[in-house]
């Protein structure tokens, strides 16, 4: 493998000197977009995701960054032939060493511990994507931080990483993936600053730091190489209606004077205005940049001739902040919101080729193109935590069934679900999520099957209630890339209950617990092998038994994507005589109750089964209290015997409370009573009836608002001045508008309602009040409001306060006695209350059930029941109060008026 790697490196170096980079799949992920050209197309061994490992599991490990997947041959030694994965999790750079996958065994899902992790600068999670640079004996990673620092991590000695912080100017959050260029023998790392319009130039790993001021806006896109690395492109994000493409040439910006690199300019050679802000990054093919702005206007720009080759505005406005993926003939774009979908454009013309169905949440990640020798598949992660796989030539078609990666606990916000990207290379796919890192082995073929399921009931017989049976389920590893599957999740469900599984010797199968779900698995299942498991179960009711392997059917989990999941589940029925007990109806004896009054009613129970049943538990409840059921002789009844298809009626007695609504229940053979008889359906084992207590208040609230105008305007003696809502000044005239909410009837549906009366109570002017002696109000005054359907209106004068006016007052008693002097209080709220009565009409339905015994000519009888509903219309009243503060803010007349 080392020889292949070295040859590949030589070929890449030769190609870099003789021709511009061409869009082609890569076999490593070294930076955001997989390579500096950021085309996001990778060579993979297959499109079947098989869970391999994770790290994190909580929000503290959230990763927004592109995982790097590198060949261990960069380092050689103990890393030769292995895979290195570099991730940014929370605020740490982590390094993982993965053994070379073999086809002997499928992966076993586990938590992978990093070989090392190193804390980055800043106190918040980094949103920057790392960039790996290999300079022979020196290997390092550039990564931005949520701080005024770009971190440089030397991993030449992989087991001993060393961090160097490069202090930079004018930045608080470096979100981009740094682009590392070579200029006249000097290394230039280019990074954008996220929250500002600045662009950083870091010379020779921090010996010099320069910056470019691109102007108002943000620079968050990862720079892309232009003109063979002699220039770079960045985006300027100035909001939803303006943005720019900028291209800077290093020769224009830098010079060497007295042996040192100096900055000579900040000028861009290209500045092209865009329809919207450019927040995302680019894909590069030769001299052409492909990108989209934050409203999903899509572009192809020829950097050599400085012209747009095409623009596509078909899919705007559709918020997006990601970069496209690129193949030899197609551009793929993640339109993030609406809520989200993938778009494919013809690379040469910009015409839309295909659009996926809309996802159920945001298209959170940029698209990944997974290329095998025979197909291309588009992967995308969503804000809801799902992974999607689509045919590259027809995005309406799924390459594989979508599956959930994480729960999407952040509810589709920024950074929710598959928060960062999905990287791919060879046998590995690695995703950065809201809960950390998840990795999969990639396979080309795989199929597990559920091949047989036996209930254990003797052939031709029905299950007998209470009888125990032993069943079997047989599973098979039908085909796949691996010789052995170490752990294949399985389960058997009897009427939805997950049952114990054993082997042929009665030993319980091994279990695993993941995310608080414990499930069985088949250990070391060989390719082509069938294996039978055993289970015992007790017959309680008719239903079904289901056996599954490698399916998301809690607590069973799926570990492996398969060629098909259609053969992963078997279901067989449980034949059994049906039992059905019914609480037919309850008659309270009245539709409306008076407080404290006692009433008599009836409850009817029935046996809808083909067999007689004995000692059936029955009961009657008034709210949470159990009452008495009595038969025709007055005996208290708690259990009854019922013949097949028999119906029986019992009397009840209950007392109404002082207010509210009475809820009465008749219950048969279901909790809170003993549940002795397994039934096919217990939804009809409880019947209910309600009776509202007459005179009880029905909840209703609403709003009370005040609209004041000045006195002169009210009397027509001057212009009208409208005060802010719920504010007034002394002498203003105030209109009060009451708008109660529609009442909620005690049962059923509201038909109509209206206000029948209303009164308004507000402060009463103090008898000693004058302008110079503004005594606070004393008592209240109540006036009638005028009902107008769903509103009521009243008008009054604010004559009791001028608080808030800049007046120095002398408080004089009614008899002329001096009491005090000083400035009057500032603006003061006064509570005003409206009382109202509402008349309303409502309707509800009463259930009736009539049954007759019907017999045919041969004397075979059965019960024929008819259920019907009566619509009852009632009228009632309710009263309520609404209060609102009126803020007095001064005087409306005099020299201090406003």
PDB file of N, CA and C in Angstrom, residues 582-660:
ATOM      1  N   UNK A 582     -68.139  -5.421  26.706  1.00  0.00           N
ATOM      2  CA  UNK A 582     -68.463  -4.054  26.320  1.00  0.00           C
ATOM      3  C   UNK A 582     -69.192  -3.333  27.452  1.00  0.00           C
ATOM      4  N   UNK A 583     -68.721  -2.132  27.775  1.00  0.00           N
ATOM      5  CA  UNK A 583     -69.519  -1.211  28.585  1.00  0.00           C
ATOM      6  C   UNK A 583     -70.372  -0.437  27.591  1.00  0.00           C
ATOM      7  N   UNK A 584     -71.641  -0.837  27.484  1.00  0.00           N
ATOM      8  CA  UNK A 584     -72.487  -0.359  26.387  1.00  0.00           C
ATOM      9  C   UNK A 584     -72.815   1.119  26.545  1.00  0.00           C
ATOM     10  N   UNK A 585     -73.379   1.497  27.695  1.00  0.00           N
ATOM     11  CA  UNK A 585     -73.794   2.893  27.860  1.00  0.00           C
ATOM     12  C   UNK A 585     -74.025   3.183  29.325  1.00  0.00           C
ATOM     13  N   UNK A 586     -74.035   4.474  29.652  1.00  0.00           N
ATOM     14  CA  UNK A 586     -74.352   4.932  30.996  1.00  0.00           C
ATOM     15  C   UNK A 586     -75.327   6.097  30.880  1.00  0.00           C
ATOM     16  N   UNK A 587     -76.419   6.002  31.599  1.00  0.00           N
ATOM     17  CA  UNK A 587     -77.448   7.045  31.607  1.00  0.00           C
ATOM     18  C   UNK A 587     -77.427   7.711  32.982  1.00  0.00           C
ATOM     19  N   UNK A 588     -76.983   8.985  33.081  1.00  0.00           N
ATOM     20  CA  UNK A 588     -76.884   9.631  34.398  1.00  0.00           C
ATOM     21  C   UNK A 588     -78.231   9.887  35.055  1.00  0.00           C
ATOM     22  N   UNK A 589     -79.328   9.856  34.273  1.00  0.00           N
ATOM     23  CA  UNK A 589     -80.636  10.182  34.822  1.00  0.00           C
ATOM     24  C   UNK A 589     -80.987  11.640  34.657  1.00  0.00           C
ATOM     25  N   UNK A 590     -80.041  12.468  34.184  1.00  0.00           N
ATOM     26  CA  UNK A 590     -80.290  13.887  33.934  1.00  0.00           C
ATOM     27  C   UNK A 590     -79.206  14.411  33.008  1.00  0.00           C
ATOM     28  N   UNK A 591     -79.553  15.457  32.239  1.00  0.00           N
ATOM     29  CA  UNK A 591     -78.565  16.087  31.380  1.00  0.00           C
ATOM     30  C   UNK A 591     -77.808  17.191  32.106  1.00  0.00           C
ATOM     31  N   UNK A 592     -78.490  17.830  33.091  1.00  0.00           N
ATOM     32  CA  UNK A 592     -77.864  18.887  33.877  1.00  0.00           C
ATOM     33  C   UNK A 592     -78.189  18.646  35.342  1.00  0.00           C
ATOM     34  N   UNK A 593     -77.213  18.907  36.211  1.00  0.00           N
ATOM     35  CA  UNK A 593     -77.379  18.607  37.630  1.00  0.00           C
ATOM     36  C   UNK A 593     -77.418  19.887  38.452  1.00  0.00           C
ATOM     37  N   UNK A 594     -78.122  19.814  39.575  1.00  0.00           N
ATOM     38  CA  UNK A 594     -78.150  20.911  40.533  1.00  0.00           C
ATOM     39  C   UNK A 594     -77.147  20.611  41.650  1.00  0.00           C
ATOM     40  N   UNK A 595     -76.486  21.635  42.177  1.00  0.00           N
ATOM     41  CA  UNK A 595     -75.475  21.403  43.215  1.00  0.00           C
ATOM     42  C   UNK A 595     -76.033  20.637  44.409  1.00  0.00           C
ATOM     43  N   UNK A 596     -75.319  19.536  44.789  1.00  0.00           N
ATOM     44  CA  UNK A 596     -75.696  18.744  45.951  1.00  0.00           C
ATOM     45  C   UNK A 596     -76.859  17.796  45.749  1.00  0.00           C
ATOM     46  N   UNK A 597     -77.524  17.834  44.589  1.00  0.00           N
ATOM     47  CA  UNK A 597     -78.691  16.973  44.338  1.00  0.00           C
ATOM     48  C   UNK A 597     -78.239  15.536  44.060  1.00  0.00           C
ATOM     49  N   UNK A 598     -79.055  14.533  44.496  1.00  0.00           N
ATOM     50  CA  UNK A 598     -78.776  13.123  44.204  1.00  0.00           C
ATOM     51  C   UNK A 598     -79.616  12.679  43.011  1.00  0.00           C
ATOM     52  N   UNK A 599     -79.033  11.777  42.190  1.00  0.00           N
ATOM     53  CA  UNK A 599     -79.702  11.305  40.981  1.00  0.00           C
ATOM     54  C   UNK A 599     -79.533   9.797  40.861  1.00  0.00           C
ATOM     55  N   UNK A 600     -80.454   9.183  40.121  1.00  0.00           N
ATOM     56  CA  UNK A 600     -80.408   7.751  39.830  1.00  0.00           C
ATOM     57  C   UNK A 600     -80.267   7.566  38.322  1.00  0.00           C
ATOM     58  N   UNK A 601     -79.417   6.605  37.955  1.00  0.00           N
ATOM     59  CA  UNK A 601     -79.223   6.300  36.546  1.00  0.00           C
ATOM     60  C   UNK A 601     -78.984   4.819  36.347  1.00  0.00           C
ATOM     61  N   UNK A 602     -78.527   4.465  35.163  1.00  0.00           N
ATOM     62  CA  UNK A 602     -78.279   3.058  34.845  1.00  0.00           C
ATOM     63  C   UNK A 602     -76.998   2.903  34.044  1.00  0.00           C
ATOM     64  N   UNK A 603     -76.381   1.707  34.161  1.00  0.00           N
ATOM     65  CA  UNK A 603     -75.232   1.314  33.341  1.00  0.00           C
ATOM     66  C   UNK A 603     -75.557  -0.019  32.696  1.00  0.00           C
ATOM     67  N   UNK A 604     -75.221  -0.141  31.422  1.00  0.00           N
ATOM     68  CA  UNK A 604     -75.487  -1.379  30.686  1.00  0.00           C
ATOM     69  C   UNK A 604     -74.177  -2.003  30.237  1.00  0.00           C
ATOM     70  N   UNK A 605     -74.011  -3.320  30.519  1.00  0.00           N
ATOM     71  CA  UNK A 605     -72.831  -4.082  30.106  1.00  0.00           C
ATOM     72  C   UNK A 605     -73.272  -5.212  29.174  1.00  0.00           C
ATOM     73  N   UNK A 606     -72.333  -5.684  28.334  1.00  0.00           N
ATOM     74  CA  UNK A 606     -72.677  -6.753  27.400  1.00  0.00           C
ATOM     75  C   UNK A 606     -71.483  -7.657  27.174  1.00  0.00           C
ATOM     76  N   UNK A 607     -71.785  -8.895  26.801  1.00  0.00           N
ATOM     77  CA  UNK A 607     -70.790  -9.875  26.385  1.00  0.00           C
ATOM     78  C   UNK A 607     -70.976 -10.117  24.895  1.00  0.00           C
ATOM     79  N   UNK A 608     -70.083  -9.565  24.082  1.00  0.00           N
ATOM     80  CA  UNK A 608     -70.163  -9.736  22.625  1.00  0.00           C
ATOM     81  C   UNK A 608     -69.375 -10.961  22.158  1.00  0.00           C
ATOM     82  N   UNK A 609     -69.053 -11.875  23.064  1.00  0.00           N
ATOM     83  CA  UNK A 609     -68.267 -13.061  22.731  1.00  0.00           C
ATOM     84  C   UNK A 609     -69.189 -14.212  22.332  1.00  0.00           C
ATOM     85  N   UNK A 610     -68.572 -15.246  21.750  1.00  0.00           N
ATOM     86  CA  UNK A 610     -69.324 -16.447  21.360  1.00  0.00           C
ATOM     87  C   UNK A 610     -69.423 -17.447  22.502  1.00  0.00           C
ATOM     88  N   UNK A 611     -68.818 -17.139  23.637  1.00  0.00           N
ATOM     89  CA  UNK A 611     -68.829 -18.059  24.777  1.00  0.00           C
ATOM     90  C   UNK A 611     -69.316 -17.326  26.017  1.00  0.00           C
ATOM     91  N   UNK A 612     -69.890 -18.094  26.960  1.00  0.00           N
ATOM     92  CA  UNK A 612     -70.327 -17.522  28.235  1.00  0.00           C
ATOM     93  C   UNK A 612     -69.110 -17.210  29.099  1.00  0.00           C
ATOM     94  N   UNK A 613     -69.202 -16.141  29.901  1.00  0.00           N
ATOM     95  CA  UNK A 613     -68.102 -15.714  30.757  1.00  0.00           C
ATOM     96  C   UNK A 613     -68.623 -15.528  32.173  1.00  0.00           C
ATOM     97  N   UNK A 614     -67.808 -15.927  33.135  1.00  0.00           N
ATOM     98  CA  UNK A 614     -68.232 -15.860  34.532  1.00  0.00           C
ATOM     99  C   UNK A 614     -67.317 -14.962  35.332  1.00  0.00           C
ATOM    100  N   UNK A 615     -67.876 -14.464  36.434  1.00  0.00           N
ATOM    101  CA  UNK A 615     -67.123 -13.633  37.380  1.00  0.00           C
ATOM    102  C   UNK A 615     -66.378 -12.481  36.683  1.00  0.00           C
ATOM    103  N   UNK A 616     -67.128 -11.757  35.860  1.00  0.00           N
ATOM    104  CA  UNK A 616     -66.564 -10.611  35.145  1.00  0.00           C
ATOM    105  C   UNK A 616     -66.625  -9.383  36.050  1.00  0.00           C
ATOM    106  N   UNK A 617     -65.514  -8.702  36.217  1.00  0.00           N
ATOM    107  CA  UNK A 617     -65.449  -7.521  37.079  1.00  0.00           C
ATOM    108  C   UNK A 617     -66.144  -6.342  36.412  1.00  0.00           C
ATOM    109  N   UNK A 618     -67.036  -5.672  37.184  1.00  0.00           N
ATOM    110  CA  UNK A 618     -67.736  -4.491  36.689  1.00  0.00           C
ATOM    111  C   UNK A 618     -67.696  -3.416  37.770  1.00  0.00           C
ATOM    112  N   UNK A 619     -67.867  -2.156  37.386  1.00  0.00           N
ATOM    113  CA  UNK A 619     -67.840  -1.082  38.360  1.00  0.00           C
ATOM    114  C   UNK A 619     -68.419   0.195  37.808  1.00  0.00           C
ATOM    115  N   UNK A 620     -68.670   1.133  38.720  1.00  0.00           N
ATOM    116  CA  UNK A 620     -69.201   2.447  38.395  1.00  0.00           C
ATOM    117  C   UNK A 620     -68.377   3.484  39.151  1.00  0.00           C
ATOM    118  N   UNK A 621     -68.007   4.586  38.468  1.00  0.00           N
ATOM    119  CA  UNK A 621     -67.175   5.612  39.077  1.00  0.00           C
ATOM    120  C   UNK A 621     -67.786   6.990  38.858  1.00  0.00           C
ATOM    121  N   UNK A 622     -67.816   7.769  39.940  1.00  0.00           N
ATOM    122  CA  UNK A 622     -68.194   9.179  39.888  1.00  0.00           C
ATOM    123  C   UNK A 622     -66.906   9.969  40.093  1.00  0.00           C
ATOM    124  N   UNK A 623     -66.306  10.419  38.966  1.00  0.00           N
ATOM    125  CA  UNK A 623     -64.976  11.023  39.043  1.00  0.00           C
ATOM    126  C   UNK A 623     -63.973   9.978  39.474  1.00  0.00           C
ATOM    127  N   UNK A 624     -63.206  10.259  40.551  1.00  0.00           N
ATOM    128  CA  UNK A 624     -62.211   9.293  41.025  1.00  0.00           C
ATOM    129  C   UNK A 624     -62.776   8.362  42.100  1.00  0.00           C
ATOM    130  N   UNK A 625     -64.043   8.589  42.465  1.00  0.00           N
ATOM    131  CA  UNK A 625     -64.643   7.784  43.518  1.00  0.00           C
ATOM    132  C   UNK A 625     -65.490   6.658  42.926  1.00  0.00           C
ATOM    133  N   UNK A 626     -65.347   5.461  43.525  1.00  0.00           N
ATOM    134  CA  UNK A 626     -66.121   4.319  43.058  1.00  0.00           C
ATOM    135  C   UNK A 626     -67.482   4.302  43.756  1.00  0.00           C
ATOM    136  N   UNK A 627     -68.528   4.144  42.945  1.00  0.00           N
ATOM    137  CA  UNK A 627     -69.879   4.054  43.477  1.00  0.00           C
ATOM    138  C   UNK A 627     -70.364   2.621  43.501  1.00  0.00           C
ATOM    139  N   UNK A 628     -71.683   2.454  43.709  1.00  0.00           N
ATOM    140  CA  UNK A 628     -72.263   1.119  43.807  1.00  0.00           C
ATOM    141  C   UNK A 628     -73.100   0.814  42.576  1.00  0.00           C
ATOM    142  N   UNK A 629     -72.931  -0.423  42.079  1.00  0.00           N
ATOM    143  CA  UNK A 629     -73.836  -0.986  41.074  1.00  0.00           C
ATOM    144  C   UNK A 629     -74.827  -1.884  41.803  1.00  0.00           C
ATOM    145  N   UNK A 630     -76.103  -1.756  41.471  1.00  0.00           N
ATOM    146  CA  UNK A 630     -77.119  -2.594  42.123  1.00  0.00           C
ATOM    147  C   UNK A 630     -77.989  -3.258  41.075  1.00  0.00           C
ATOM    148  N   UNK A 631     -78.349  -4.537  41.379  1.00  0.00           N
ATOM    149  CA  UNK A 631     -79.224  -5.256  40.456  1.00  0.00           C
ATOM    150  C   UNK A 631     -80.681  -4.913  40.755  1.00  0.00           C
ATOM    151  N   UNK A 632     -81.581  -5.594  40.071  1.00  0.00           N
ATOM    152  CA  UNK A 632     -83.013  -5.271  40.202  1.00  0.00           C
ATOM    153  C   UNK A 632     -83.542  -5.545  41.603  1.00  0.00           C
ATOM    154  N   UNK A 633     -82.825  -6.388  42.373  1.00  0.00           N
ATOM    155  CA  UNK A 633     -83.256  -6.691  43.747  1.00  0.00           C
ATOM    156  C   UNK A 633     -82.617  -5.772  44.770  1.00  0.00           C
ATOM    157  N   UNK A 634     -81.781  -4.834  44.305  1.00  0.00           N
ATOM    158  CA  UNK A 634     -81.135  -3.906  45.212  1.00  0.00           C
ATOM    159  C   UNK A 634     -79.834  -4.403  45.779  1.00  0.00           C
ATOM    160  N   UNK A 635     -79.332  -5.533  45.289  1.00  0.00           N
ATOM    161  CA  UNK A 635     -78.073  -6.096  45.776  1.00  0.00           C
ATOM    162  C   UNK A 635     -76.887  -5.385  45.113  1.00  0.00           C
ATOM    163  N   UNK A 636     -75.840  -5.110  45.910  1.00  0.00           N
ATOM    164  CA  UNK A 636     -74.623  -4.512  45.363  1.00  0.00           C
ATOM    165  C   UNK A 636     -73.871  -5.557  44.535  1.00  0.00           C
ATOM    166  N   UNK A 637     -73.389  -5.152  43.362  1.00  0.00           N
ATOM    167  CA  UNK A 637     -72.759  -6.060  42.403  1.00  0.00           C
ATOM    168  C   UNK A 637     -71.344  -5.575  42.084  1.00  0.00           C
ATOM    169  N   UNK A 638     -70.362  -6.492  42.133  1.00  0.00           N
ATOM    170  CA  UNK A 638     -68.988  -6.186  41.692  1.00  0.00           C
ATOM    171  C   UNK A 638     -68.508  -7.132  40.602  1.00  0.00           C
ATOM    172  N   UNK A 639     -69.110  -8.351  40.501  1.00  0.00           N
ATOM    173  CA  UNK A 639     -68.805  -9.308  39.440  1.00  0.00           C
ATOM    174  C   UNK A 639     -70.112  -9.908  38.942  1.00  0.00           C
ATOM    175  N   UNK A 640     -70.157 -10.192  37.640  1.00  0.00           N
ATOM    176  CA  UNK A 640     -71.387 -10.718  37.046  1.00  0.00           C
ATOM    177  C   UNK A 640     -71.055 -11.870  36.110  1.00  0.00           C
ATOM    178  N   UNK A 641     -72.055 -12.690  35.821  1.00  0.00           N
ATOM    179  CA  UNK A 641     -71.949 -13.762  34.832  1.00  0.00           C
ATOM    180  C   UNK A 641     -72.744 -13.339  33.605  1.00  0.00           C
ATOM    181  N   UNK A 642     -72.154 -13.560  32.440  1.00  0.00           N
ATOM    182  CA  UNK A 642     -72.802 -13.154  31.195  1.00  0.00           C
ATOM    183  C   UNK A 642     -72.806 -14.320  30.210  1.00  0.00           C
ATOM    184  N   UNK A 643     -73.973 -14.640  29.672  1.00  0.00           N
ATOM    185  CA  UNK A 643     -74.051 -15.616  28.598  1.00  0.00           C
ATOM    186  C   UNK A 643     -73.515 -14.993  27.316  1.00  0.00           C
ATOM    187  N   UNK A 644     -73.272 -15.840  26.335  1.00  0.00           N
ATOM    188  CA  UNK A 644     -72.810 -15.330  25.046  1.00  0.00           C
ATOM    189  C   UNK A 644     -73.830 -14.341  24.492  1.00  0.00           C
ATOM    190  N   UNK A 645     -73.348 -13.169  24.108  1.00  0.00           N
ATOM    191  CA  UNK A 645     -74.163 -12.117  23.489  1.00  0.00           C
ATOM    192  C   UNK A 645     -75.272 -11.608  24.399  1.00  0.00           C
ATOM    193  N   UNK A 646     -75.069 -11.706  25.724  1.00  0.00           N
ATOM    194  CA  UNK A 646     -76.083 -11.214  26.659  1.00  0.00           C
ATOM    195  C   UNK A 646     -75.754  -9.786  27.074  1.00  0.00           C
ATOM    196  N   UNK A 647     -76.805  -9.015  27.364  1.00  0.00           N
ATOM    197  CA  UNK A 647     -76.687  -7.643  27.842  1.00  0.00           C
ATOM    198  C   UNK A 647     -77.415  -7.522  29.174  1.00  0.00           C
ATOM    199  N   UNK A 648     -76.818  -6.808  30.150  1.00  0.00           N
ATOM    200  CA  UNK A 648     -77.428  -6.641  31.468  1.00  0.00           C
ATOM    201  C   UNK A 648     -77.332  -5.179  31.890  1.00  0.00           C
ATOM    202  N   UNK A 649     -78.393  -4.715  32.616  1.00  0.00           N
ATOM    203  CA  UNK A 649     -78.473  -3.323  33.049  1.00  0.00           C
ATOM    204  C   UNK A 649     -78.504  -3.257  34.571  1.00  0.00           C
ATOM    205  N   UNK A 650     -77.775  -2.284  35.140  1.00  0.00           N
ATOM    206  CA  UNK A 650     -77.689  -2.111  36.576  1.00  0.00           C
ATOM    207  C   UNK A 650     -77.939  -0.645  36.929  1.00  0.00           C
ATOM    208  N   UNK A 651     -78.463  -0.420  38.139  1.00  0.00           N
ATOM    209  CA  UNK A 651     -78.778   0.942  38.565  1.00  0.00           C
ATOM    210  C   UNK A 651     -77.604   1.545  39.315  1.00  0.00           C
ATOM    211  N   UNK A 652     -77.539   2.880  39.257  1.00  0.00           N
ATOM    212  CA  UNK A 652     -76.496   3.634  39.949  1.00  0.00           C
ATOM    213  C   UNK A 652     -77.132   4.813  40.664  1.00  0.00           C
ATOM    214  N   UNK A 653     -76.441   5.333  41.663  1.00  0.00           N
ATOM    215  CA  UNK A 653     -76.883   6.534  42.356  1.00  0.00           C
ATOM    216  C   UNK A 653     -75.667   7.414  42.596  1.00  0.00           C
ATOM    217  N   UNK A 654     -75.841   8.740  42.355  1.00  0.00           N
ATOM    218  CA  UNK A 654     -74.710   9.649  42.501  1.00  0.00           C
ATOM    219  C   UNK A 654     -75.175  11.022  42.947  1.00  0.00           C
ATOM    220  N   UNK A 655     -74.252  11.791  43.531  1.00  0.00           N
ATOM    221  CA  UNK A 655     -74.569  13.128  44.024  1.00  0.00           C
ATOM    222  C   UNK A 655     -73.717  14.153  43.281  1.00  0.00           C
ATOM    223  N   UNK A 656     -74.360  15.261  42.859  1.00  0.00           N
ATOM    224  CA  UNK A 656     -73.654  16.317  42.135  1.00  0.00           C
ATOM    225  C   UNK A 656     -72.828  17.167  43.087  1.00  0.00           C
ATOM    226  N   UNK A 657     -71.638  17.605  42.671  1.00  0.00           N
ATOM    227  CA  UNK A 657     -70.840  18.534  43.485  1.00  0.00           C
ATOM    228  C   UNK A 657     -71.432  19.948  43.404  1.00  0.00           C
ATOM    229  N   UNK A 658     -70.789  20.888  44.052  1.00  0.00           N
ATOM    230  CA  UNK A 658     -71.299  22.252  44.077  1.00  0.00           C
ATOM    231  C   UNK A 658     -71.067  22.988  42.756  1.00  0.00           C
ATOM    232  N   UNK A 659     -70.102  22.565  41.989  1.00  0.00           N
ATOM    233  CA  UNK A 659     -69.827  23.229  40.704  1.00  0.00           C
ATOM    234  C   UNK A 659     -69.059  22.274  39.809  1.00  0.00           C
ATOM    235  N   UNK A 660     -68.874  22.691  38.558  1.00  0.00           N
ATOM    236  CA  UNK A 660     -68.096  21.906  37.614  1.00  0.00           C
ATOM    237  C   UNK A 660     -68.962  20.995  36.776  1.00  0.00           C
TER     238      UNK A 660
END
